[in-house]
């Protein structure tokens, strides 16, 4: 959370204040972009777009809701728009290729887990992927997701439950064995 | 045996029920393999997500953001103009300006009122008892004289009015 005084300075285009906001929220934007796009290159560009847009729009924040919820909304919309625009142009196969390097057992476990999660996410629709990342990865409450996506609370819960059920079928169909 | 729906089991996983209902479901899970496996599987998937390392963006992302902001010609923290530097004291300046304008208006009205008073005084001075002169036909000369004085002075031509005689 950032203080109101920092927000007001950022609205006045104070560089240090804006940097503070960036440091507070960069991880959320990065992890969301990374899990949603599945590509580090796309995530870098998407996160840049999020904060450039935030810089331009921050004057429009009216302090009626929490800045966090407002930020979630801006970042989600920006990432979705970015992906929709870039999907048609990019070919992911080359950019996503990771050069194999020697890893420790711990790192291998971590990589394996990441691959499993990425693999599960790819089986979901865009909306399912977004909503499950917000809930299970970013740890947002149902209420926060409802406000960020401008979706009814009941609808959010129903979608989460259905997506979990779907993930279960995929996970135990592809990975259990 | 009663089975719980997948929706109810999801709510159980999210701990959305009362303590009593949570207890009842826990008891049920001890005896129902299907429900127990469902809850176990969902929690396992949640754990996979939660244990996936959260990372942060590389440093070049911030450099990219700074560059793009400059390209948009929105320079961070622009130099304040002299007028903007005075912003903290704008209210005080506004009050001072209002007082000055008010004093000018009041002073102007006071001067106008003095002029008017002087004009009225001049006009009134013409009607002073000792200096007023009026002709016999149009004016009457008021002096401290009695009717007898008039006769003694030879103003017999003047016809005395009844009131003057009496």
XYZ file of C-alpha atoms in Angstrom:
343
model
C 0.000 0.000 0.000
C 1.178 3.514 -0.734
C 0.426 6.581 1.328
C -1.968 9.235 0.038
C 0.832 11.795 0.214
C 2.933 9.663 -2.161
C -0.050 9.326 -4.494
C -0.595 13.068 -4.565
C 3.062 13.680 -5.354
C 2.914 11.099 -8.139
C -0.163 12.875 -9.513
C 1.995 15.994 -9.636
C 4.475 13.969 -11.745
C 7.053 13.614 -8.979
C 9.570 11.020 -10.199
C 10.526 9.657 -6.796
C 6.902 9.235 -5.768
C 6.087 7.406 -9.001
C 9.099 5.151 -8.491
C 7.781 4.288 -5.015
C 4.462 3.241 -6.546
C 6.316 1.188 -9.152
C 8.344 -0.616 -6.471
C 5.177 -1.347 -4.474
C 3.224 -2.890 -7.330
C 5.748 -4.126 -9.884
C 5.711 -7.729 -8.591
C 1.948 -8.002 -8.912
C 2.000 -6.700 -12.487
C 5.005 -8.823 -13.411
C 3.667 -12.125 -12.059
C 0.249 -11.529 -13.537
C 1.718 -10.657 -16.938
C 4.150 -13.581 -16.820
C 1.568 -16.179 -15.837
C -1.003 -14.800 -18.248
C 1.276 -14.485 -21.292
C 3.642 -17.379 -20.561
C 6.450 -15.291 -22.055
C 9.089 -13.179 -20.284
C 9.537 -10.890 -23.289
C 5.831 -10.215 -23.523
C 5.630 -9.763 -19.760
C 8.381 -7.094 -19.876
C 6.548 -5.105 -22.550
C 3.187 -5.592 -20.869
C 4.457 -4.365 -17.492
C 6.070 -1.333 -19.161
C 2.731 -0.518 -20.749
C 0.959 -0.901 -17.421
C 3.126 1.694 -15.699
C 3.279 4.128 -18.611
C -0.518 4.022 -18.694
C -0.617 4.431 -14.927
C 1.590 7.512 -15.190
C -0.715 9.063 -17.762
C -3.932 8.157 -15.929
C -2.951 8.609 -12.307
C -4.516 12.078 -12.239
C -7.875 10.425 -12.797
C -7.713 8.507 -9.530
C -10.353 10.114 -7.305
C -9.643 8.470 -3.917
C -13.185 7.056 -3.791
C -11.959 3.450 -3.953
C -8.685 1.966 -2.758
C -5.700 2.660 -4.961
C -4.915 -1.064 -4.982
C -8.239 -1.998 -6.542
C -7.860 0.808 -9.083
C -4.334 -0.341 -9.903
C -5.452 -3.954 -10.319
C -8.080 -2.809 -12.780
C -5.682 -0.687 -14.818
C -3.042 -3.407 -14.934
C -5.477 -6.201 -15.832
C -7.057 -4.177 -18.635
C -3.686 -3.094 -19.975
C -2.272 -6.622 -19.969
C -5.389 -8.047 -21.643
C -5.314 -5.370 -24.345
C -1.604 -5.834 -24.876
C -1.922 -9.608 -25.272
C -4.874 -9.297 -27.650
C -2.859 -6.901 -29.790
C 0.427 -8.816 -29.710
C -0.927 -12.319 -30.048
C -1.524 -11.811 -33.747
C 2.018 -10.612 -34.367
C 4.260 -12.681 -32.166
C 5.405 -16.233 -32.630
C 6.088 -17.596 -29.220
C 7.994 -20.724 -30.125
C 11.403 -19.084 -30.566
C 11.070 -16.420 -27.871
C 9.916 -18.866 -25.245
C 12.699 -21.371 -25.896
C 14.807 -21.639 -22.812
C 18.418 -22.648 -23.191
C 18.940 -25.637 -20.938
C 21.452 -25.004 -18.177
C 22.723 -27.125 -15.336
C 20.403 -26.789 -12.378
C 20.451 -27.929 -8.785
C 17.841 -30.396 -7.596
C 15.987 -27.611 -5.845
C 15.984 -25.506 -8.984
C 14.807 -28.489 -11.011
C 11.941 -29.027 -8.590
C 11.040 -25.389 -8.893
C 11.258 -25.463 -12.687
C 9.198 -28.611 -12.824
C 6.531 -26.998 -10.681
C 6.564 -23.895 -12.880
C 6.200 -25.988 -15.984
C 3.295 -27.841 -14.467
C 1.545 -24.599 -13.541
C 2.255 -23.062 -16.953
C 0.983 -26.180 -18.628
C -2.214 -26.081 -16.587
C -2.784 -22.431 -17.363
C -2.442 -23.002 -21.085
C -5.408 -25.357 -20.944
C -7.664 -22.588 -19.720
C -9.488 -19.882 -21.603
C -8.194 -16.306 -21.230
C -10.849 -15.447 -18.709
C -10.335 -18.630 -16.681
C -6.594 -18.083 -16.698
C -6.897 -14.503 -15.533
C -9.302 -15.252 -12.747
C -7.409 -18.271 -11.395
C -4.075 -16.399 -11.439
C -5.633 -13.538 -9.495
C -7.063 -15.936 -6.915
C -4.550 -18.770 -6.546
C -1.318 -17.059 -7.514
C -1.724 -13.410 -6.546
C -3.889 -14.310 -3.549
C -6.602 -11.720 -4.112
C -9.826 -12.150 -2.178
C -13.088 -12.765 -4.016
C -14.164 -9.220 -3.215
C -10.961 -7.746 -4.635
C -11.341 -9.786 -7.814
C -14.980 -8.734 -8.088
C -14.052 -5.038 -7.840
C -11.024 -5.311 -10.127
C -12.921 -7.093 -12.885
C -16.167 -5.254 -12.251
C -17.851 -8.634 -11.924
C -20.508 -9.759 -9.438
C -19.159 -11.578 -6.416
C -21.311 -14.642 -7.059
C -20.113 -14.793 -10.645
C -16.472 -14.645 -9.546
C -16.974 -17.533 -7.132
C -18.794 -19.641 -9.681
C -16.040 -19.097 -12.246
C -13.320 -19.953 -9.727
C -15.066 -23.163 -8.706
C -15.571 -24.243 -12.297
C -11.975 -23.454 -13.201
C -10.687 -25.407 -10.234
C -12.762 -28.387 -11.308
C -11.364 -28.082 -14.824
C -7.797 -27.823 -13.535
C -8.338 -30.922 -11.455
C -9.381 -32.895 -14.501
C -6.374 -31.657 -16.491
C -3.898 -32.120 -13.659
C -4.948 -35.638 -12.823
C -5.428 -36.509 -16.445
C -1.997 -35.317 -17.618
C 0.272 -35.127 -14.596
C -0.968 -37.643 -12.092
C 0.546 -40.551 -13.912
C -24.657 -41.028 3.062
C -25.158 -37.355 2.237
C -22.744 -36.043 -0.345
C -21.738 -32.450 -0.579
C -21.794 -30.668 -3.940
C -18.569 -29.471 -5.564
C -19.673 -25.920 -4.886
C -20.023 -26.667 -1.178
C -16.662 -28.407 -1.106
C -15.052 -25.380 -2.785
C -16.611 -23.135 -0.140
C -15.245 -25.492 2.501
C -11.762 -25.156 0.944
C -12.177 -21.349 1.065
C -13.431 -21.591 4.696
C -16.585 -19.697 3.897
C -18.856 -21.659 6.230
C -19.605 -21.260 9.904
C -17.523 -23.167 12.415
C -20.339 -25.672 12.915
C -20.775 -26.447 9.235
C -17.025 -26.684 8.704
C -16.985 -29.256 11.478
C -19.804 -31.253 9.895
C -18.047 -31.338 6.538
C -14.774 -32.379 8.154
C -16.581 -35.266 9.802
C -18.117 -36.170 6.469
C -14.745 -36.157 4.713
C -13.469 -38.774 7.133
C -16.049 -41.179 5.796
C -16.508 -40.136 2.138
C -13.641 -41.024 -0.204
C -15.027 -39.171 -3.211
C -15.417 -35.865 -1.365
C -12.115 -36.359 0.443
C -10.231 -36.895 -2.835
C -11.878 -33.862 -4.397
C -10.763 -31.599 -1.551
C -7.267 -33.116 -1.539
C -6.854 -32.617 -5.299
C -7.969 -28.986 -5.285
C -5.691 -28.165 -2.354
C -2.778 -29.822 -4.153
C -3.307 -27.633 -7.224
C -3.541 -24.541 -4.999
C -0.235 -25.513 -3.412
C 1.409 -25.848 -6.846
C 0.395 -22.279 -7.592
C 1.412 -20.919 -4.230
C 4.808 -22.590 -4.227
C 5.663 -21.366 -7.695
C 8.232 -18.718 -7.015
C 7.080 -15.153 -7.343
C 9.636 -13.056 -9.083
C 10.006 -9.404 -9.920
C 10.670 -7.726 -13.263
C 14.248 -7.137 -14.381
C 15.748 -3.651 -13.879
C 15.513 -2.855 -17.571
C 11.709 -2.681 -17.239
C 11.950 0.511 -15.160
C 14.492 1.967 -17.602
C 12.038 1.208 -20.389
C 9.222 2.917 -18.519
C 11.311 6.049 -17.901
C 12.273 6.249 -21.544
C 8.691 5.852 -22.757
C 7.459 8.511 -20.373
C 10.059 10.946 -21.713
C 9.049 10.066 -25.249
C 5.496 10.957 -24.363
C 6.881 14.412 -23.498
C 5.634 14.162 -19.951
C 8.820 15.045 -18.187
C 8.803 13.876 -14.595
C 8.713 16.771 -12.089
C 8.646 19.734 -14.501
C 10.223 23.021 -13.450
C 7.648 25.150 -11.675
C 6.910 28.610 -13.043
C 7.164 31.608 -10.718
C 3.391 31.740 -10.556
C 3.165 28.068 -9.565
C 5.868 28.544 -6.929
C 3.541 31.000 -5.219
C 0.773 28.406 -5.109
C 1.012 27.799 -1.323
C 0.229 31.442 -0.610
C -2.503 31.939 -3.209
C -5.255 32.117 -0.563
C -3.383 34.800 1.371
C -2.748 36.767 -1.824
C -6.414 36.515 -2.765
C -7.460 37.893 0.638
C -4.917 40.737 0.389
C -6.128 41.615 -3.110
C -9.738 41.622 -1.926
C -8.862 43.953 0.970
C -6.989 46.366 -1.337
C -9.841 46.457 -3.844
C -12.315 46.978 -1.024
C -10.307 49.884 0.368
C -10.115 51.511 -3.068
C -13.859 51.235 -3.511
C -14.593 52.582 -0.029
C -12.147 55.454 -0.480
C -13.668 56.328 -3.798
C -17.142 56.385 -2.310
C -15.931 58.523 0.579
C -14.433 61.084 -1.797
C -17.614 61.154 -3.804
C -19.656 61.648 -0.671
C -17.362 64.505 0.448
C -17.852 66.226 -2.861
C -21.569 65.865 -2.563
C -21.539 67.246 0.951
C -19.528 70.238 -0.134
C -21.928 70.943 -2.966
C -24.900 70.752 -0.636
C -23.190 73.051 1.866
C -22.532 75.620 -0.818
C -26.151 75.512 -1.924
C -27.401 75.777 1.598
C -25.179 78.758 2.290
C -27.178 80.741 -0.310
C -30.242 80.357 1.860
C -28.610 81.808 4.970
C -31.053 84.363 6.693
C -28.664 87.274 6.813
C -27.458 87.130 3.263
C -30.647 86.313 1.337
C -31.671 89.186 -1.038
C -35.015 89.272 -2.798
C -36.456 92.248 -4.954
C -39.607 94.040 -4.066
C -41.493 92.310 -6.757
C -39.418 89.252 -6.813
C -37.321 89.891 -3.795
C -37.933 91.082 -0.335
C -35.222 92.763 1.595
C -35.287 91.593 5.106
C -33.849 93.975 7.571
C -34.370 94.652 11.209
C -36.815 97.490 10.564
C -40.244 98.193 11.790
C -43.099 99.643 9.792
C -42.519 103.052 11.438
C -38.968 103.035 10.256
C -40.220 102.606 6.793
C -42.363 105.787 7.151
C -39.513 107.753 8.645
C -37.357 106.812 5.734
C -39.894 107.973 3.294
C -41.020 104.752 1.930
C -44.557 106.100 1.712
C -44.815 104.944 -1.793
C -44.911 101.493 -0.516
C -48.335 100.414 0.260
C -48.366 98.777 3.591
C -50.259 95.644 3.953
C -52.893 95.179 6.564
C -50.644 92.899 8.481
C -47.820 95.412 8.539
C -50.101 98.154 9.885
C -51.494 95.975 12.564
